[in-house]
Tab-separated table of C-alpha atoms and ligand atoms in Angstrom:
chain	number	residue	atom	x	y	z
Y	1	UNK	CA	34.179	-80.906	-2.805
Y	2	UNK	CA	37.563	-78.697	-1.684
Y	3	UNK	CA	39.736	-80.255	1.047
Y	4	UNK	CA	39.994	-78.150	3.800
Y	5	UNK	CA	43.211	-77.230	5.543
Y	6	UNK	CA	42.464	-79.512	8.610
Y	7	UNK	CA	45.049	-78.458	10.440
Y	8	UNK	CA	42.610	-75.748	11.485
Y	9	UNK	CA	40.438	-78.162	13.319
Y	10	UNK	CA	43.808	-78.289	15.627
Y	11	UNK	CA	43.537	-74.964	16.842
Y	12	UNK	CA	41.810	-73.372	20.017
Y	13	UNK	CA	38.467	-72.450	18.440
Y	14	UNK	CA	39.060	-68.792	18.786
Y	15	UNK	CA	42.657	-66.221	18.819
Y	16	UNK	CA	42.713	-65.059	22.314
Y	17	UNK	CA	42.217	-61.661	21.904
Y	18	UNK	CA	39.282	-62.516	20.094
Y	19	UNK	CA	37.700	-64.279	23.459
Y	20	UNK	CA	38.553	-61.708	25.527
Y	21	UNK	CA	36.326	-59.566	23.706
Y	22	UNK	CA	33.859	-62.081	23.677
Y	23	UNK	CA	33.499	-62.535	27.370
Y	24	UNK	CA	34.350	-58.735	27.782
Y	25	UNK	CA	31.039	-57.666	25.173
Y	26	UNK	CA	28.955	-60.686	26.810
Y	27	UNK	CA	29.789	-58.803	30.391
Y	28	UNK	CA	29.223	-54.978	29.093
Y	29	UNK	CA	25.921	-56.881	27.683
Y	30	UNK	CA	25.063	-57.757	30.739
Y	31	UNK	CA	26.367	-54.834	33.071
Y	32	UNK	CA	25.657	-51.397	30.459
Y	33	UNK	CA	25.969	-49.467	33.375
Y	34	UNK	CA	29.545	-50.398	34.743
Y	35	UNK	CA	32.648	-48.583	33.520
Y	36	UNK	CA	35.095	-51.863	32.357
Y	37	UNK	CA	38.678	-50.639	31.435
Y	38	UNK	CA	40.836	-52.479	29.417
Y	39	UNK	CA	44.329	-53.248	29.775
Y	40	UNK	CA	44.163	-56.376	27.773
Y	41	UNK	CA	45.138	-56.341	24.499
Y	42	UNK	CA	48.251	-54.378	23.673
Y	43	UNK	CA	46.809	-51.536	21.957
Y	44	UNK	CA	48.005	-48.161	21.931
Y	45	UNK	CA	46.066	-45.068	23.311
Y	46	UNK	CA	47.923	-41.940	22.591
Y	47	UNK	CA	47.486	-39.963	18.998
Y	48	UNK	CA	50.538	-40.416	16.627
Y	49	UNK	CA	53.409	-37.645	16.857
Y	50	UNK	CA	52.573	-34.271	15.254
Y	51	UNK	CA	55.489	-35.063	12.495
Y	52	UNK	CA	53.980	-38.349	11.652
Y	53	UNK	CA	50.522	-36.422	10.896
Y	54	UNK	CA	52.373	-34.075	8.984
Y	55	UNK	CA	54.060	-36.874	6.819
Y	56	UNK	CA	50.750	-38.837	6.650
Y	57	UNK	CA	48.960	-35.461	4.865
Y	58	UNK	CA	51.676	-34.854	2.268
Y	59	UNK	CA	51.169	-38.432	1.635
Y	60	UNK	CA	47.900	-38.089	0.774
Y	61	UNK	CA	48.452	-35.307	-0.938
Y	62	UNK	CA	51.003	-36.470	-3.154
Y	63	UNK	CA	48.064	-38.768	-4.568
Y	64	UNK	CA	45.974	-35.442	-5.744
Y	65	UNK	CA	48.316	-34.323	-8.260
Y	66	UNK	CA	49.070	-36.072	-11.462
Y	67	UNK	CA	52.874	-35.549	-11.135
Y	68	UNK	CA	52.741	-36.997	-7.673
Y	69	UNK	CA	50.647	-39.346	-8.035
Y	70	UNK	CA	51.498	-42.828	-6.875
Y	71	UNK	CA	50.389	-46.535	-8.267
Y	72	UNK	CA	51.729	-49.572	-7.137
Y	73	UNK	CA	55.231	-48.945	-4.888
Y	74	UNK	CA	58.337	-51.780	-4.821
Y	75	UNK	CA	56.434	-54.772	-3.094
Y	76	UNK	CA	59.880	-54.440	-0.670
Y	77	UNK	CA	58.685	-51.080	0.181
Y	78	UNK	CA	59.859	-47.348	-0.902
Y	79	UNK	CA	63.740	-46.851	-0.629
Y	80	UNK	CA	63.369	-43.890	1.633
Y	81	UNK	CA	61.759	-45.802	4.479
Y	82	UNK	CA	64.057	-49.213	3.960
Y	83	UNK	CA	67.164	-46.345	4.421
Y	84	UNK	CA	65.828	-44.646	6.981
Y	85	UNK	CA	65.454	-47.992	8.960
Y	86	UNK	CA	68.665	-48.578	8.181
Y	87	UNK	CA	69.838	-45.507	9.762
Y	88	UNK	CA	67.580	-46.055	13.018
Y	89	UNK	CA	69.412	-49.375	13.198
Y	90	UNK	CA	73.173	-48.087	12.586
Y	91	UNK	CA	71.928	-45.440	15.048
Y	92	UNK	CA	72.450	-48.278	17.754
Y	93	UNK	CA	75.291	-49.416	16.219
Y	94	UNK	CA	74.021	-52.222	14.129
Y	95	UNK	CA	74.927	-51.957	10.578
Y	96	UNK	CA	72.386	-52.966	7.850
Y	97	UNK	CA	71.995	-53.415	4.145
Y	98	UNK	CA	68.498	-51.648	3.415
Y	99	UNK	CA	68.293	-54.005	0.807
Y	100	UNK	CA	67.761	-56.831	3.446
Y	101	UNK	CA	64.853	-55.163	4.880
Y	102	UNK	CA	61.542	-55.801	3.563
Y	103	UNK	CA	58.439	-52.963	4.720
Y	104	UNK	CA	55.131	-54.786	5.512
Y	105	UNK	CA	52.275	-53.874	7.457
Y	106	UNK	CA	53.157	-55.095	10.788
Y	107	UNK	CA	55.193	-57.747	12.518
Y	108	UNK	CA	52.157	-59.728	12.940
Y	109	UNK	CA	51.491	-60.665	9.268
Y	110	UNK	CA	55.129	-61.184	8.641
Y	111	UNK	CA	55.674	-63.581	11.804
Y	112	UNK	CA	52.519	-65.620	10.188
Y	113	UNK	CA	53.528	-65.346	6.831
Y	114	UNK	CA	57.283	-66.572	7.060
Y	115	UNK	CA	56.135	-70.308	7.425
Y	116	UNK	CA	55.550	-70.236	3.639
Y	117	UNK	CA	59.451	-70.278	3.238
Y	118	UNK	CA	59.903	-72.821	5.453
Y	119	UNK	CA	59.289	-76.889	5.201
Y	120	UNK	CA	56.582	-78.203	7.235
Y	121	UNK	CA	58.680	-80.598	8.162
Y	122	UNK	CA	60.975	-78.469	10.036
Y	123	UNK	CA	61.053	-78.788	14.059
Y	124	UNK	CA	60.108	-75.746	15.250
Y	125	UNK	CA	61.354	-74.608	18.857
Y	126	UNK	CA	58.827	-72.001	20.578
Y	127	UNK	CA	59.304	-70.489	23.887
Y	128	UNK	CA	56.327	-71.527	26.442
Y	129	UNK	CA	54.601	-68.418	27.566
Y	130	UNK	CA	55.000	-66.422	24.004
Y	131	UNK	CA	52.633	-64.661	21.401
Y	132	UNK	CA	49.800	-66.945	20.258
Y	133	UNK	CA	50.519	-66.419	16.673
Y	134	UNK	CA	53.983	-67.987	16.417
Y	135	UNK	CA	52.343	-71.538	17.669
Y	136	UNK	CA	48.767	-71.003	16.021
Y	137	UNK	CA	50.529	-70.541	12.275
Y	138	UNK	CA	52.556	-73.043	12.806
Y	139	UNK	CA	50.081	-75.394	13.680
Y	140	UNK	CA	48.001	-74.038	10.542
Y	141	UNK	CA	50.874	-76.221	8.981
Y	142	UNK	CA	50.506	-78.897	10.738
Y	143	UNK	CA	54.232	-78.262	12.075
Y	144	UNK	CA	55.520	-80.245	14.661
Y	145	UNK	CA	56.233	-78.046	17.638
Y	146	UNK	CA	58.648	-78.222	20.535
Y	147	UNK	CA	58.745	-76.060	23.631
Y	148	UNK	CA	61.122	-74.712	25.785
Y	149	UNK	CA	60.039	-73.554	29.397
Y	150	UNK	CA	60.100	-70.139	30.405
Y	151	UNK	CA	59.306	-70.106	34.136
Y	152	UNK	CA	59.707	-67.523	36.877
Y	153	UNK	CA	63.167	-70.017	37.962
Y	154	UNK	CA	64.503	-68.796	34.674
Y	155	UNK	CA	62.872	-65.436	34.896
Y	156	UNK	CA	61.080	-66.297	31.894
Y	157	UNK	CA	63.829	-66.698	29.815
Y	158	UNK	CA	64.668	-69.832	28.775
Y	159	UNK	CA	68.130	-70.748	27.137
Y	160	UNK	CA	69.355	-73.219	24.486
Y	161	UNK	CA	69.204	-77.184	25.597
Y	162	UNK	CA	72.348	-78.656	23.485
Y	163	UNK	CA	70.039	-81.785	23.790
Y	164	UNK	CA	67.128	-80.679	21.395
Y	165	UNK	CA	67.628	-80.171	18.078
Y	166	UNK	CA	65.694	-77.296	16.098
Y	167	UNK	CA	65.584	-76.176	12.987
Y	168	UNK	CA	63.584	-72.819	13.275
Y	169	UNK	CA	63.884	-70.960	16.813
Y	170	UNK	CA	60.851	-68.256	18.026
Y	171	UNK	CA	62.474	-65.627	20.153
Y	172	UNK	CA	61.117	-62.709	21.454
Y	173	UNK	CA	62.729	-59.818	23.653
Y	174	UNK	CA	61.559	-57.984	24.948
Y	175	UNK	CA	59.065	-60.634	25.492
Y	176	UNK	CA	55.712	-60.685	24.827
Y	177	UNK	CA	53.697	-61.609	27.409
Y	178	UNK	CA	56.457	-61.716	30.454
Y	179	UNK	CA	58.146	-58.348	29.691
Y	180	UNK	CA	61.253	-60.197	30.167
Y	181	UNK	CA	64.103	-59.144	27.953
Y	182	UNK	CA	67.395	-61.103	27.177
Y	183	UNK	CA	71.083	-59.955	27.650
Y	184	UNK	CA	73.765	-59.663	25.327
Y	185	UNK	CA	75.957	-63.159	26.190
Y	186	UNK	CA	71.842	-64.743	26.633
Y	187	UNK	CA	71.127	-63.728	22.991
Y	188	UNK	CA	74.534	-65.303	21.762
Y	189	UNK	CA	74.048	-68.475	23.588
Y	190	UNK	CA	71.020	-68.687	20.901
Y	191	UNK	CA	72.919	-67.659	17.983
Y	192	UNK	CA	75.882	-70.332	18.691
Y	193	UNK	CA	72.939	-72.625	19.243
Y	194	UNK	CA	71.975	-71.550	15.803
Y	195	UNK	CA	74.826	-71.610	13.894
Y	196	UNK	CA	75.702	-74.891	15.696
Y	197	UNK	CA	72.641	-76.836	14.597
Y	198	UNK	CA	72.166	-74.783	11.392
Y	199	UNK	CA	68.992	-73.238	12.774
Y	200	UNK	CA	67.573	-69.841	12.133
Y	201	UNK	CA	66.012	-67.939	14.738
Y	202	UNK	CA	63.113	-65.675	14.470
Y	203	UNK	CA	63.473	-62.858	16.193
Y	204	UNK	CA	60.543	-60.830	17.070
Y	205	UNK	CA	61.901	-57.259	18.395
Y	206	UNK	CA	58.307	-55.283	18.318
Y	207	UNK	CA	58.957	-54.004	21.512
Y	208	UNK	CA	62.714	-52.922	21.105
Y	209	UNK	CA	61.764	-49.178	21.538
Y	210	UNK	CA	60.600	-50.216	25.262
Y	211	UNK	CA	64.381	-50.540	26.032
Y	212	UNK	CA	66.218	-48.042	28.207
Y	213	UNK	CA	69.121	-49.941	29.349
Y	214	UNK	CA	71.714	-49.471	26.663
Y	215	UNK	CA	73.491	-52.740	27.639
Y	216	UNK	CA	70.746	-54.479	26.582
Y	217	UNK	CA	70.535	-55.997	22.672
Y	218	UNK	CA	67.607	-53.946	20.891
Y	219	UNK	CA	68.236	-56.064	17.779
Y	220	UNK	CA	69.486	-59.900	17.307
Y	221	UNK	CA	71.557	-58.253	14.385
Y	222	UNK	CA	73.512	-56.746	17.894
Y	223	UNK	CA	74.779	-60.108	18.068
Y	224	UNK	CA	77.786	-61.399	16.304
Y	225	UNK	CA	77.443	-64.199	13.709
Y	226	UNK	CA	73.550	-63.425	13.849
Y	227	UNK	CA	73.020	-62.590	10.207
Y	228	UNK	CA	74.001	-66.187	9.519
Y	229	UNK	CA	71.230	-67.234	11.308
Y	230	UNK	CA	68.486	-65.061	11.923
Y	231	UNK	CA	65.809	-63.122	10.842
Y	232	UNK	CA	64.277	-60.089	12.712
Y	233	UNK	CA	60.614	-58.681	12.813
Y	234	UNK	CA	59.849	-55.277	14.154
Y	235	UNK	CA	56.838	-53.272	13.905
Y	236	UNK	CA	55.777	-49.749	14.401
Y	237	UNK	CA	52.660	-50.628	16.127
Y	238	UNK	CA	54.356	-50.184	19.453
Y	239	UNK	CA	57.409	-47.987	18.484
Y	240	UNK	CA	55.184	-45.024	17.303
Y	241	UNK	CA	51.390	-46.039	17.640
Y	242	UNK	CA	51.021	-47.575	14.785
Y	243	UNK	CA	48.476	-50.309	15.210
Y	244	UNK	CA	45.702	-48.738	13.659
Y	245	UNK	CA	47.475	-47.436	10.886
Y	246	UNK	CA	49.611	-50.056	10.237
Y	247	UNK	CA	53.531	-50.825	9.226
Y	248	UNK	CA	56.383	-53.035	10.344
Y	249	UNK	CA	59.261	-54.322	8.701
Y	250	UNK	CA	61.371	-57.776	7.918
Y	251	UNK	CA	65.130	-58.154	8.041
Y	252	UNK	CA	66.026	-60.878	6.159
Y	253	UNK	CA	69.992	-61.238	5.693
Y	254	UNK	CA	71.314	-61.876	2.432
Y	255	UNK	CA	73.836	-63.707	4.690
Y	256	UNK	CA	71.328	-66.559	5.221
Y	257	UNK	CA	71.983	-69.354	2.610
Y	258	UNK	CA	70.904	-72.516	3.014
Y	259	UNK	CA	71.490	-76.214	0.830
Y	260	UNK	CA	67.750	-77.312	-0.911
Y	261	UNK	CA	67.364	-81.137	-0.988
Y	262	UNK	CA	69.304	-81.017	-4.431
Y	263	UNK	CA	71.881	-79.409	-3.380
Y	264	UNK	CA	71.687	-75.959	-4.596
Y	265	UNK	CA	72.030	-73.004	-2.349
Y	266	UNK	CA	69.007	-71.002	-1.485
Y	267	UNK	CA	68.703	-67.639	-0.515
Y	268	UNK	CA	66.483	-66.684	2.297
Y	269	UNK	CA	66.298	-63.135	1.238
Y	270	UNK	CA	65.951	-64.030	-2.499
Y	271	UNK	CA	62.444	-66.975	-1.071
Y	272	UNK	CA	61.009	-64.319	0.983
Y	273	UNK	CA	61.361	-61.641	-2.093
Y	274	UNK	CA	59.668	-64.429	-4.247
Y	275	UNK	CA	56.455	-64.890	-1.902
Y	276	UNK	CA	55.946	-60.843	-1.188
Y	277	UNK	CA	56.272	-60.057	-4.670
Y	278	UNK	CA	54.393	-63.054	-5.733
Y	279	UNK	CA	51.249	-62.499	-2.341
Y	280	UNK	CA	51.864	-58.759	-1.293
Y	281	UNK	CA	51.785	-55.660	-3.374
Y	282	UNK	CA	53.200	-53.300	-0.915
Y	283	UNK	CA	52.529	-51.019	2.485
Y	284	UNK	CA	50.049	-48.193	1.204
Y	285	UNK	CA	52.716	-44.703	0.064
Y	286	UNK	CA	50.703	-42.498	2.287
Y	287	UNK	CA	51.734	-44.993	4.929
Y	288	UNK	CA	55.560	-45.698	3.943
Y	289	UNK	CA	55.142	-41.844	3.952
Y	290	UNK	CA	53.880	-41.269	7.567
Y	291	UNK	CA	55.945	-43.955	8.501
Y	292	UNK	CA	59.572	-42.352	7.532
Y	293	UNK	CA	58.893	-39.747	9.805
Y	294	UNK	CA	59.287	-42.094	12.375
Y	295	UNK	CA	62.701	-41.930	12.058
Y	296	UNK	CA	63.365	-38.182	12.061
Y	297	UNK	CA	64.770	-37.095	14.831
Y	298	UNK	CA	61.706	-34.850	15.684
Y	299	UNK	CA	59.656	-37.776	15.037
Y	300	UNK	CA	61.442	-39.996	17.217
Y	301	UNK	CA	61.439	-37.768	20.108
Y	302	UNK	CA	57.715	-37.360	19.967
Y	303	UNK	CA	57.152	-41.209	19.490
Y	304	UNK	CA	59.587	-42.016	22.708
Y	305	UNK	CA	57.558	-39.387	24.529
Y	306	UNK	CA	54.856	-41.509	23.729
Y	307	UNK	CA	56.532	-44.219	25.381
Y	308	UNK	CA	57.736	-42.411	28.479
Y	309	UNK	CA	53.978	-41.913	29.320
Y	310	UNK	CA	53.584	-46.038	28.707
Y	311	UNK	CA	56.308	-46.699	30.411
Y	312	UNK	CA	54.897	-44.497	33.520
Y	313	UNK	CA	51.677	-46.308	33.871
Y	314	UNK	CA	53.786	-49.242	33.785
Y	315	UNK	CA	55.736	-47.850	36.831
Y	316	UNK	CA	51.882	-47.303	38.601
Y	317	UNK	CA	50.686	-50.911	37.795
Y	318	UNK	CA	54.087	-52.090	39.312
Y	319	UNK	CA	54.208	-50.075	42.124
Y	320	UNK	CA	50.954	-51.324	43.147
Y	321	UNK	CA	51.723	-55.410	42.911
Y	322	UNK	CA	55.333	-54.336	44.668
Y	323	UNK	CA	52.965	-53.074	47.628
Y	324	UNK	CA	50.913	-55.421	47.774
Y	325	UNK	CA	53.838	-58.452	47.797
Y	326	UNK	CA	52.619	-60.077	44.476
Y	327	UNK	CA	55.491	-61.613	42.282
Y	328	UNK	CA	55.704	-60.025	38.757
Y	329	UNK	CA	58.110	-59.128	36.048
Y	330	UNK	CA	58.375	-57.127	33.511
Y	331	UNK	CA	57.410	-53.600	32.905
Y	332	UNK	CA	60.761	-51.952	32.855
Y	333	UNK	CA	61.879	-52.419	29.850
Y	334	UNK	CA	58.284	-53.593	28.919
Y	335	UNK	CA	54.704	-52.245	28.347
Y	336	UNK	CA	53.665	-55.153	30.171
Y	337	UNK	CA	53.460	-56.465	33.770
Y	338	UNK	CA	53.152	-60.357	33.625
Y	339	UNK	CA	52.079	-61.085	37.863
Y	340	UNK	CA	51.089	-64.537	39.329
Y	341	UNK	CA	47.493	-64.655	39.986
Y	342	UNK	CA	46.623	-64.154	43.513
Y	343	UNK	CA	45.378	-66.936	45.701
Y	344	UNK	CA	46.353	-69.755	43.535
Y	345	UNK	CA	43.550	-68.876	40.866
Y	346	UNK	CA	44.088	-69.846	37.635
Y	347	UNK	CA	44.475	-67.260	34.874
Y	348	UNK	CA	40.889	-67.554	33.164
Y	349	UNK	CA	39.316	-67.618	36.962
Y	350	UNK	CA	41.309	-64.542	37.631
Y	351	UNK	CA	40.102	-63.251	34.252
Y	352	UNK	CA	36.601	-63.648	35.233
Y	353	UNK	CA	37.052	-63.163	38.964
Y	354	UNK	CA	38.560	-59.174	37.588
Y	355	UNK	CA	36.328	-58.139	35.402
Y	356	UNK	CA	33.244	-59.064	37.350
Y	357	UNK	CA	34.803	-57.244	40.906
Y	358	UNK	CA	36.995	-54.783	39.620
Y	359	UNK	CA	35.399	-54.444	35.782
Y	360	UNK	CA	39.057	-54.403	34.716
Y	361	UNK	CA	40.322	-56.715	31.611
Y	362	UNK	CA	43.567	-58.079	31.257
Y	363	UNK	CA	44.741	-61.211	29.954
Y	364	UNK	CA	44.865	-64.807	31.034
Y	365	UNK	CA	48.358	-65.904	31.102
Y	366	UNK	CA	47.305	-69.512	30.286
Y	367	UNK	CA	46.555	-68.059	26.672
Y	368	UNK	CA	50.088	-67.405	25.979
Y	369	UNK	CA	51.190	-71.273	26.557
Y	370	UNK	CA	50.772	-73.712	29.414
Y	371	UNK	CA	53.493	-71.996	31.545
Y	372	UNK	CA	51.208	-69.102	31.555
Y	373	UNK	CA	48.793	-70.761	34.021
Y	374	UNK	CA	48.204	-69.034	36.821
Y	375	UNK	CA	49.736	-65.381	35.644
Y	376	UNK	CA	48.146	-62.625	34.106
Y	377	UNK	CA	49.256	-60.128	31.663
Y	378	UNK	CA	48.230	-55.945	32.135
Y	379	UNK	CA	49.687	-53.676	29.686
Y	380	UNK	CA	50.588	-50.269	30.341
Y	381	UNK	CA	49.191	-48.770	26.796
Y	382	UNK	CA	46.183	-47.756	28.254
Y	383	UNK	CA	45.019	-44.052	29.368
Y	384	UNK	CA	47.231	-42.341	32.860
Y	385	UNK	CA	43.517	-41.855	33.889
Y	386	UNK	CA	42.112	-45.296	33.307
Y	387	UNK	CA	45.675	-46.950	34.721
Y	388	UNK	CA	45.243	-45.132	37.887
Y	389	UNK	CA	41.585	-45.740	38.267
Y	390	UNK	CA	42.382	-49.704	37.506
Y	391	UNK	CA	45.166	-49.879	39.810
Y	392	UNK	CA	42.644	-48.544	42.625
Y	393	UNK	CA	40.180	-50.786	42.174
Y	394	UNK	CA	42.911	-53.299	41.996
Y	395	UNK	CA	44.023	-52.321	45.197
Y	396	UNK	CA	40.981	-52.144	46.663
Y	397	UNK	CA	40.042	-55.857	45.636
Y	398	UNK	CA	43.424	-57.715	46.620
E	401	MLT	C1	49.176	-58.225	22.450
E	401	MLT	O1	48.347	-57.700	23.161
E	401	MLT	O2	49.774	-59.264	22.750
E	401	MLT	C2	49.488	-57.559	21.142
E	401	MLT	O3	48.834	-56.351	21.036
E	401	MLT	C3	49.080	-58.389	20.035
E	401	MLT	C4	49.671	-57.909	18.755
E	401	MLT	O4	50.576	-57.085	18.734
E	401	MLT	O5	49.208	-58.421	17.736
């Protein structure tokens, strides 16, 4: 009879997201003739950028013709896309080797999948509200987790504690659920932390492309001393609407060398090359393909159009809790607005409490870490029509 990985039996018994749509199909079940909208998960609406298409059809047809044809790419990904990250990144003045970065199909797997090149008995710090999957596959482990309080004192953005030690550091900014988004001398009070305790942080940047403020670090890599210590996920999901279709990338320094219990020195960049060659075979061509136009310029400007019109219903979901004297933060530099549930309900009561008076869904802020009780989480991916018709009935019911 197999063992089973019983660290599973330590986890909630479903992902979040994967509740909310329980409740939310129970409820449609239930009510067929009620219009819910959903601005709970964080899931793009708008079609990719006309360039993208474009890029994403002479990727496909590249694989009609026998001279074009493409098999299995570099499990690292093509060497057009890793450059033309590059370039997006030296664009805002952070220089890196394309060699460092590693194409994958979307910061999600990659946050998951970089336990595997880590000890479980590291002691892993993880800010308390953050994305579910950073605790979840760490507890899949059985990993040994420590939190650090984000709270609305600290506008959700908790700092270094010289007191606790940590080996591996969760970070992300701008931060998923709160919005929140750490400054340049807040980022390098993590990397000294780092570099101090021999730590490495992983950096989750998926919503970089949210930023406006050009004081603010898009990248840890912004930070000096941070390729000694960190490691940086970033994903197109939310840069250019890719969550359907799928890519992201890895930036693992070649910087980051650490001692092995017999004393040789390990590469972080050479491990993670060893698993992904050894578990992945590579981001689809037609993808890599769609994906470089990304970085175009035309491409760009039709993906940060993209997020102008996020960024507005952001603006009407604000402008609405502003009027209405609730506290929130985020959605500035943010697709989401993280707000304190009104009338001391807790987040799953507000949950419930929404979508059966206002047939709107959002998401509990409880499910993002015990600081998250009491808050709630609406994004601002969803249609200008549906936002607006939300925020009415939102209105209307607080
Ligand atoms: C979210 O809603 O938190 C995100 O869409 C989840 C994800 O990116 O996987």
């Amino acid at each position: 009879m197999p063992k089973i990985n019983e660290n599973y039996l330590n986890l909630k018994e479903s992902y979040l997201f994967t509740e909310i749509n329980h409740r939310v199909a129970e409820y449609t079940k239930n009510h067929p003739d009620k219009k819910v909208i959903r601005l709970g998960i964080g899931d793009v609406t708008r079609p990719l950028g006309s360039d993208i298409i474009k890029a994403l059809h002479e990727g496909v047809d590249a694989m009609a013709s026998a001279e074009t044809f493409k098999g299995y790419g570099p499990e690292q990904g093509y060497a057009f896309l890793r450059d033309a990250v590059a370039k997006y990144y030296a664009g805002h003045g952070v220089s890196i080797d394309p060699g460092d970065i590693f194409i994958s199909d979307g910061a999600k797997s990659d946050t998951g999948n970089i336990t595997d090149i880590f000890g479980d008995d590291n002691v892993i710090l993880i800010p308390d509200p953050v994305y579910p999957v950073y605790v979840d596959s760490n507890v899949m482990c059985g990993r040994k987790i420590t939190y650090i309080s984000g709270t609305a004192e600290n506008g959700f953005l908790p700092l270094p504690d010289k007191n606790i030690h940590a080996d591996l550091i969760y970070i992300c900014s701008p931060n998923n659920p709160t919005g929140a988004v750490y400054n340049h001398e807040q980022l390098k009070a993590w990397v000294d932390y780092a570099l101090e305790n021999e730590a490495v942080i992983l950096f989750d940047a998926a919503y970089e492309a949210f930023i406006s403020d050009p004081e603010l670090p898009r990248s840890i890599f912004a930070i000096e001393g941070a390729k000694k210590c960190a490691i940086e996920f970033c994903s197109l999901s939310k840069t250019a609407g890719f969550t359907g279709t799928r890519c992201g990338y890895t930036i693992v320094p070649k910087e980051l060398v650490f001692k092995a219990s017999d004393g040789r020195q390990v590469s972080l960049n050479a491990l993670w090359n060893r698993r992904q060659t050894t578990k992945f075979n590579g981001t689809s061509y037609i993808i890599q393909k769609g994906a470089s136009a990304v970085f175009t310029e035309e491409g760009m400007a039709q993906c940060m159009e993209n997020i102008q019109y996020y960024k507005e219903n952001a603006r009407i979901i604000c402008d609405v809790f502003a009027k209405k004297g609730i506290r929130y933060f985020g959605g500035e530099h943010s697709p989401y607005i993280w707000f304190e549930c009104p009338n001391g309900m807790d987040s799953w009561e507000f949950f419930d409490y929404l979508l059966n008076n206002a047939q709107v869904v959002g998401t509990p802020g409880s499910g993002f870490g015990e600081n998250g009780q009491g808050f709630f989480r609406l994004t601002g991916f969803g249609t200008r029509e549906n936002t607006i018709e939300a925020m009415e009935r939102i209105e209307k019911l607080l």
